[in-house]
Backbone as ProteinMPNN parsed JSONL, in Angstrom:
{"seq_chain_A": "XXXXXXXXXXXXXXXXXXXXXXXXXXXXXXXXXXXXXXXXXXXXXXXXXXXXXXXXXXXXXXXXXXXXXXXXXXXXXXXXX", "coords_chain_A": {"N_chain_A": [[0.89, -1.013, 0.156], [0.687, 2.219, -0.73], [1.688, 5.349, 0.226], [0.314, 7.633, -1.254], [-2.258, 7.67, -1.261], [-3.059, 8.731, 1.211], [-1.825, 11.146, 1.432], [-3.49, 13.759, 0.373], [-5.346, 13.694, 2.266], [-3.869, 13.934, 4.574], [-2.729, 16.703, 4.091], [-5.193, 18.207, 4.213], [-5.872, 17.644, 6.738], [-3.888, 19.082, 8.26], [-3.943, 21.575, 7.408], [-6.647, 22.152, 8.516], [-6.027, 22.126, 11.168], [-3.969, 24.112, 11.638], [-5.687, 26.459, 10.835], [-7.352, 26.081, 12.865], [-5.854, 26.448, 15.084], [-5.002, 29.253, 14.688], [-7.371, 30.849, 14.66], [-7.775, 30.448, 17.286], [-5.592, 31.796, 18.356], [-5.87, 34.472, 17.418], [-8.626, 34.948, 18.663], [-8.412, 34.72, 21.38], [-6.441, 36.878, 21.653], [-8.05, 38.966, 20.852], [-10.022, 38.859, 22.859], [-8.514, 39.6, 25.087], [-7.607, 42.211, 24.378], [-9.948, 43.464, 24.349], [-10.793, 42.948, 27.216], [-8.502, 44.451, 27.953], [-9.111, 46.828, 27.523], [-11.497, 47.806, 28.47], [-13.064, 48.328, 31.248], [-15.611, 47.859, 31.999], [-16.331, 45.458, 30.56], [-14.534, 43.635, 31.788], [-15.761, 43.914, 34.149], [-18.022, 42.123, 33.337], [-16.824, 39.82, 32.779], [-16.057, 39.386, 35.181], [-18.251, 38.77, 36.427], [-19.282, 36.549, 34.915], [-17.07, 34.954, 33.912], [-14.873, 34.212, 35.996], [-12.455, 32.926, 36.426], [-11.157, 33.295, 33.904], [-10.632, 36.34, 34.078], [-9.066, 36.207, 36.192], [-6.695, 35.135, 34.999], [-6.189, 37.094, 33.198], [-5.638, 39.179, 35.0], [-3.296, 38.191, 36.305], [-1.591, 37.705, 34.037], [-0.87, 40.263, 33.232], [0.475, 41.183, 35.649], [2.739, 39.425, 35.749], [3.953, 40.398, 33.311], [4.703, 42.966, 34.484], [2.857, 45.014, 34.925], [1.206, 46.29, 37.482], [-1.538, 46.817, 39.57], [-3.8, 47.041, 38.168], [-6.113, 45.349, 39.112], [-6.584, 46.102, 41.607], [-7.511, 48.833, 40.987], [-9.894, 47.926, 39.611], [-11.484, 46.726, 41.283], [-11.908, 48.678, 43.31], [-13.249, 50.644, 41.603], [-15.725, 49.096, 40.977], [-16.497, 48.64, 43.457], [-17.285, 51.381, 44.069], [-19.307, 51.819, 42.466], [-21.402, 50.168, 43.613], [-22.275, 51.273, 45.698]], "CA_chain_A": [[-0.143, -0.024, -0.242], [1.674, 3.276, -1.071], [1.293, 6.418, 1.061], [-0.075, 8.393, -1.773], [-3.642, 8.052, -1.246], [-3.365, 9.395, 2.354], [-1.464, 12.773, 1.182], [-4.398, 14.798, 0.46], [-6.189, 13.712, 3.654], [-3.157, 14.652, 5.629], [-2.774, 18.097, 4.104], [-6.21, 18.94, 4.69], [-6.013, 17.865, 8.149], [-2.732, 19.704, 8.655], [-4.574, 22.83, 7.078], [-7.45, 22.532, 9.516], [-5.444, 22.136, 12.33], [-3.26, 25.286, 11.738], [-6.405, 27.105, 10.796], [-8.054, 26.289, 14.118], [-4.804, 27.201, 15.966], [-4.733, 30.384, 14.216], [-8.443, 31.344, 14.905], [-7.545, 30.455, 18.959], [-4.622, 32.889, 18.757], [-6.822, 35.553, 17.261], [-9.695, 34.979, 19.544], [-7.524, 34.96, 22.506], [-5.898, 38.114, 21.386], [-9.076, 39.674, 20.711], [-10.161, 38.865, 24.392], [-7.288, 40.581, 25.728], [-7.615, 43.514, 23.949], [-11.294, 43.946, 24.744], [-10.401, 43.362, 28.594], [-7.436, 45.548, 28.459], [-9.37, 48.509, 27.217], [-13.014, 48.138, 28.957], [-13.307, 48.135, 32.559], [-17.105, 47.355, 32.118], [-16.161, 44.177, 30.192], [-13.772, 43.158, 32.739], [-16.63, 43.506, 35.161], [-18.839, 41.468, 32.932], [-16.067, 38.851, 32.769], [-15.9, 38.97, 36.397], [-19.304, 37.999, 36.939], [-19.595, 35.296, 34.168], [-16.147, 33.596, 33.877], [-13.959, 34.793, 37.042], [-11.063, 32.427, 36.256], [-10.475, 34.095, 32.785], [-10.254, 37.485, 34.505], [-7.977, 36.005, 36.985], [-5.688, 35.077, 34.175], [-5.933, 38.216, 32.605], [-4.652, 39.961, 35.862], [-2.021, 37.29, 36.545], [-0.676, 37.936, 32.918], [-0.407, 41.614, 33.334], [1.439, 41.21, 36.7], [3.888, 38.737, 35.344], [4.43, 41.493, 32.638], [5.207, 44.057, 35.193], [1.922, 45.885, 35.373], [0.4, 46.25, 38.462], [-2.75, 48.047, 39.819], [-5.208, 47.068, 37.405], [-7.02, 44.408, 39.701], [-7.446, 47.033, 42.622], [-8.534, 49.908, 40.468], [-11.269, 47.537, 39.048], [-12.154, 46.426, 42.558], [-12.291, 50.161, 43.745], [-14.282, 51.272, 40.757], [-16.831, 48.258, 41.151], [-17.284, 48.741, 44.941], [-17.909, 52.536, 44.162], [-20.844, 51.62, 41.703], [-22.524, 49.379, 44.144], [-22.581, 52.076, 46.983]], "C_chain_A": [[0.808, 1.236, 0.031], [0.888, 4.519, -0.198], [0.608, 7.506, 0.111], [-1.589, 8.894, -1.587], [-4.133, 8.921, 0.201], [-2.596, 11.022, 2.493], [-2.373, 13.682, 1.265], [-4.984, 14.954, 1.88], [-5.251, 14.453, 4.819], [-2.862, 15.982, 5.423], [-3.968, 18.829, 4.48], [-6.397, 18.716, 5.755], [-4.992, 18.721, 8.818], [-3.407, 21.257, 8.513], [-5.655, 23.072, 8.142], [-6.884, 22.702, 10.63], [-4.858, 23.365, 12.75], [-4.352, 26.313, 11.724], [-7.409, 27.357, 12.281], [-7.036, 26.787, 15.009], [-4.704, 28.81, 15.807], [-6.112, 31.556, 14.838], [-8.464, 31.495, 16.508], [-6.663, 31.437, 19.201], [-5.422, 34.248, 18.704], [-7.949, 35.862, 18.193], [-9.134, 35.32, 20.753], [-7.034, 36.438, 22.535], [-7.324, 39.139, 21.375], [-10.184, 39.881, 22.174], [-9.481, 39.646, 25.264], [-7.338, 41.53, 25.504], [-8.842, 43.988, 24.4], [-11.353, 44.087, 26.541], [-9.398, 44.277, 28.703], [-8.078, 47.108, 28.218], [-10.816, 48.889, 27.933], [-13.102, 47.582, 30.364], [-14.852, 47.389, 32.785], [-17.127, 45.96, 31.594], [-15.514, 43.374, 31.057], [-14.647, 42.806, 33.986], [-17.673, 42.218, 34.866], [-18.192, 40.001, 33.149], [-15.931, 38.558, 34.274], [-16.914, 37.984, 37.029], [-19.518, 36.621, 36.439], [-18.311, 34.178, 34.36], [-14.75, 34.357, 34.815], [-12.655, 34.334, 36.79], [-10.601, 33.163, 35.117], [-10.071, 35.417, 33.296], [-9.06, 37.381, 35.422], [-6.681, 36.053, 36.111], [-5.216, 36.245, 33.492], [-4.689, 39.074, 33.74], [-3.268, 39.365, 36.114], [-0.992, 37.791, 35.23], [-0.041, 39.179, 32.801], [0.489, 41.644, 34.625], [2.442, 40.593, 36.462], [4.651, 39.896, 34.035], [5.041, 42.898, 33.247], [4.329, 45.108, 35.252], [0.888, 45.479, 36.195], [-0.668, 47.307, 38.68], [-4.038, 47.875, 39.258], [-6.503, 46.454, 38.241], [-7.825, 45.545, 40.927], [-7.895, 48.387, 42.206], [-9.844, 49.28, 39.889], [-12.119, 47.285, 40.352], [-12.793, 47.764, 43.355], [-13.593, 50.7, 42.951], [-15.738, 50.493, 40.913], [-17.528, 48.419, 42.545], [-17.943, 50.2, 44.894], [-18.947, 52.689, 43.589], [-21.812, 51.024, 42.534], [-23.189, 50.32, 45.511], [-23.397, 53.277, 46.592]], "O_chain_A": [[1.617, 1.211, 0.958], [-0.331, 4.555, -0.029], [0.256, 8.478, 0.779], [-2.034, 10.036, -1.699], [-5.177, 9.56, 0.33], [-2.772, 11.834, 3.402], [-2.251, 14.514, 2.164], [-5.092, 16.005, 2.512], [-5.633, 15.247, 5.679], [-2.693, 16.639, 6.451], [-3.881, 19.938, 5.007], [-7.204, 19.507, 6.242], [-5.242, 19.088, 9.966], [-3.365, 22.032, 9.469], [-5.627, 24.171, 8.698], [-7.343, 23.665, 11.244], [-5.034, 23.802, 13.888], [-4.169, 27.199, 12.558], [-7.979, 28.381, 12.657], [-7.423, 27.662, 15.784], [-4.352, 29.523, 16.747], [-5.942, 32.686, 15.297], [-9.037, 32.448, 17.036], [-6.824, 32.059, 20.251], [-5.607, 34.98, 19.677], [-8.179, 37.038, 18.474], [-9.477, 36.422, 21.181], [-7.297, 37.122, 23.524], [-7.318, 40.125, 22.113], [-10.92, 40.841, 22.401], [-10.02, 40.311, 26.149], [-7.098, 42.234, 26.486], [-8.779, 45.1, 24.923], [-11.829, 45.07, 27.109], [-9.454, 44.989, 29.705], [-7.647, 48.191, 28.614], [-11.231, 50.048, 27.973], [-13.21, 46.368, 30.535], [-15.099, 46.523, 33.624], [-17.928, 45.201, 32.138], [-15.969, 42.232, 31.117], [-14.477, 41.823, 34.707], [-18.093, 41.467, 35.746], [-18.875, 39.09, 33.617], [-15.673, 37.392, 34.572], [-16.762, 36.981, 37.725], [-19.841, 35.677, 37.16], [-18.392, 33.019, 34.766], [-13.814, 34.939, 34.267], [-11.712, 35.12, 36.88], [-9.536, 33.751, 35.305], [-8.948, 35.715, 32.89], [-8.187, 38.248, 35.472], [-5.748, 36.814, 36.368], [-4.028, 36.418, 33.22], [-3.526, 39.426, 33.542], [-2.245, 40.049, 36.115], [0.162, 38.181, 35.406], [1.106, 39.3, 32.371], [1.46, 42.376, 34.436], [3.42, 41.134, 36.978], [5.869, 40.073, 34.006], [5.701, 43.719, 32.611], [4.797, 46.193, 35.598], [-0.025, 44.689, 35.953], [-0.705, 48.406, 38.127], [-5.099, 48.356, 39.656], [-7.646, 46.894, 38.125], [-9.021, 45.768, 41.117], [-8.593, 49.061, 42.964], [-10.815, 50.011, 39.69], [-13.302, 47.616, 40.427], [-13.907, 47.824, 43.876], [-14.653, 51.074, 43.453], [-16.781, 51.145, 40.967], [-18.738, 48.359, 42.764], [-18.985, 50.382, 45.523], [-19.699, 53.589, 43.963], [-23.002, 51.251, 42.316], [-24.241, 50.119, 46.118], [-23.768, 54.078, 47.45]]}, "name": "protein", "num_of_chains": 1, "seq": "XXXXXXXXXXXXXXXXXXXXXXXXXXXXXXXXXXXXXXXXXXXXXXXXXXXXXXXXXXXXXXXXXXXXXXXXXXXXXXXXX"}
């Protein structure tokens, strides 16, 4: 049995995997960009997906950007009062 008949299938699968990975990378960047620019969106993420917001805070802290979490909590507590 020659490997020729499997080549088109392998190429198609590889292209599909690469497309899915690119979609995931661009989706993650879009989510990060929206969270980075909108405190209201971060509040929504805090209510719906707190673990995702925690990853956002940690990634910024690892990059040396501190204080976002504290400003968010301060602003959100001021809105509730």
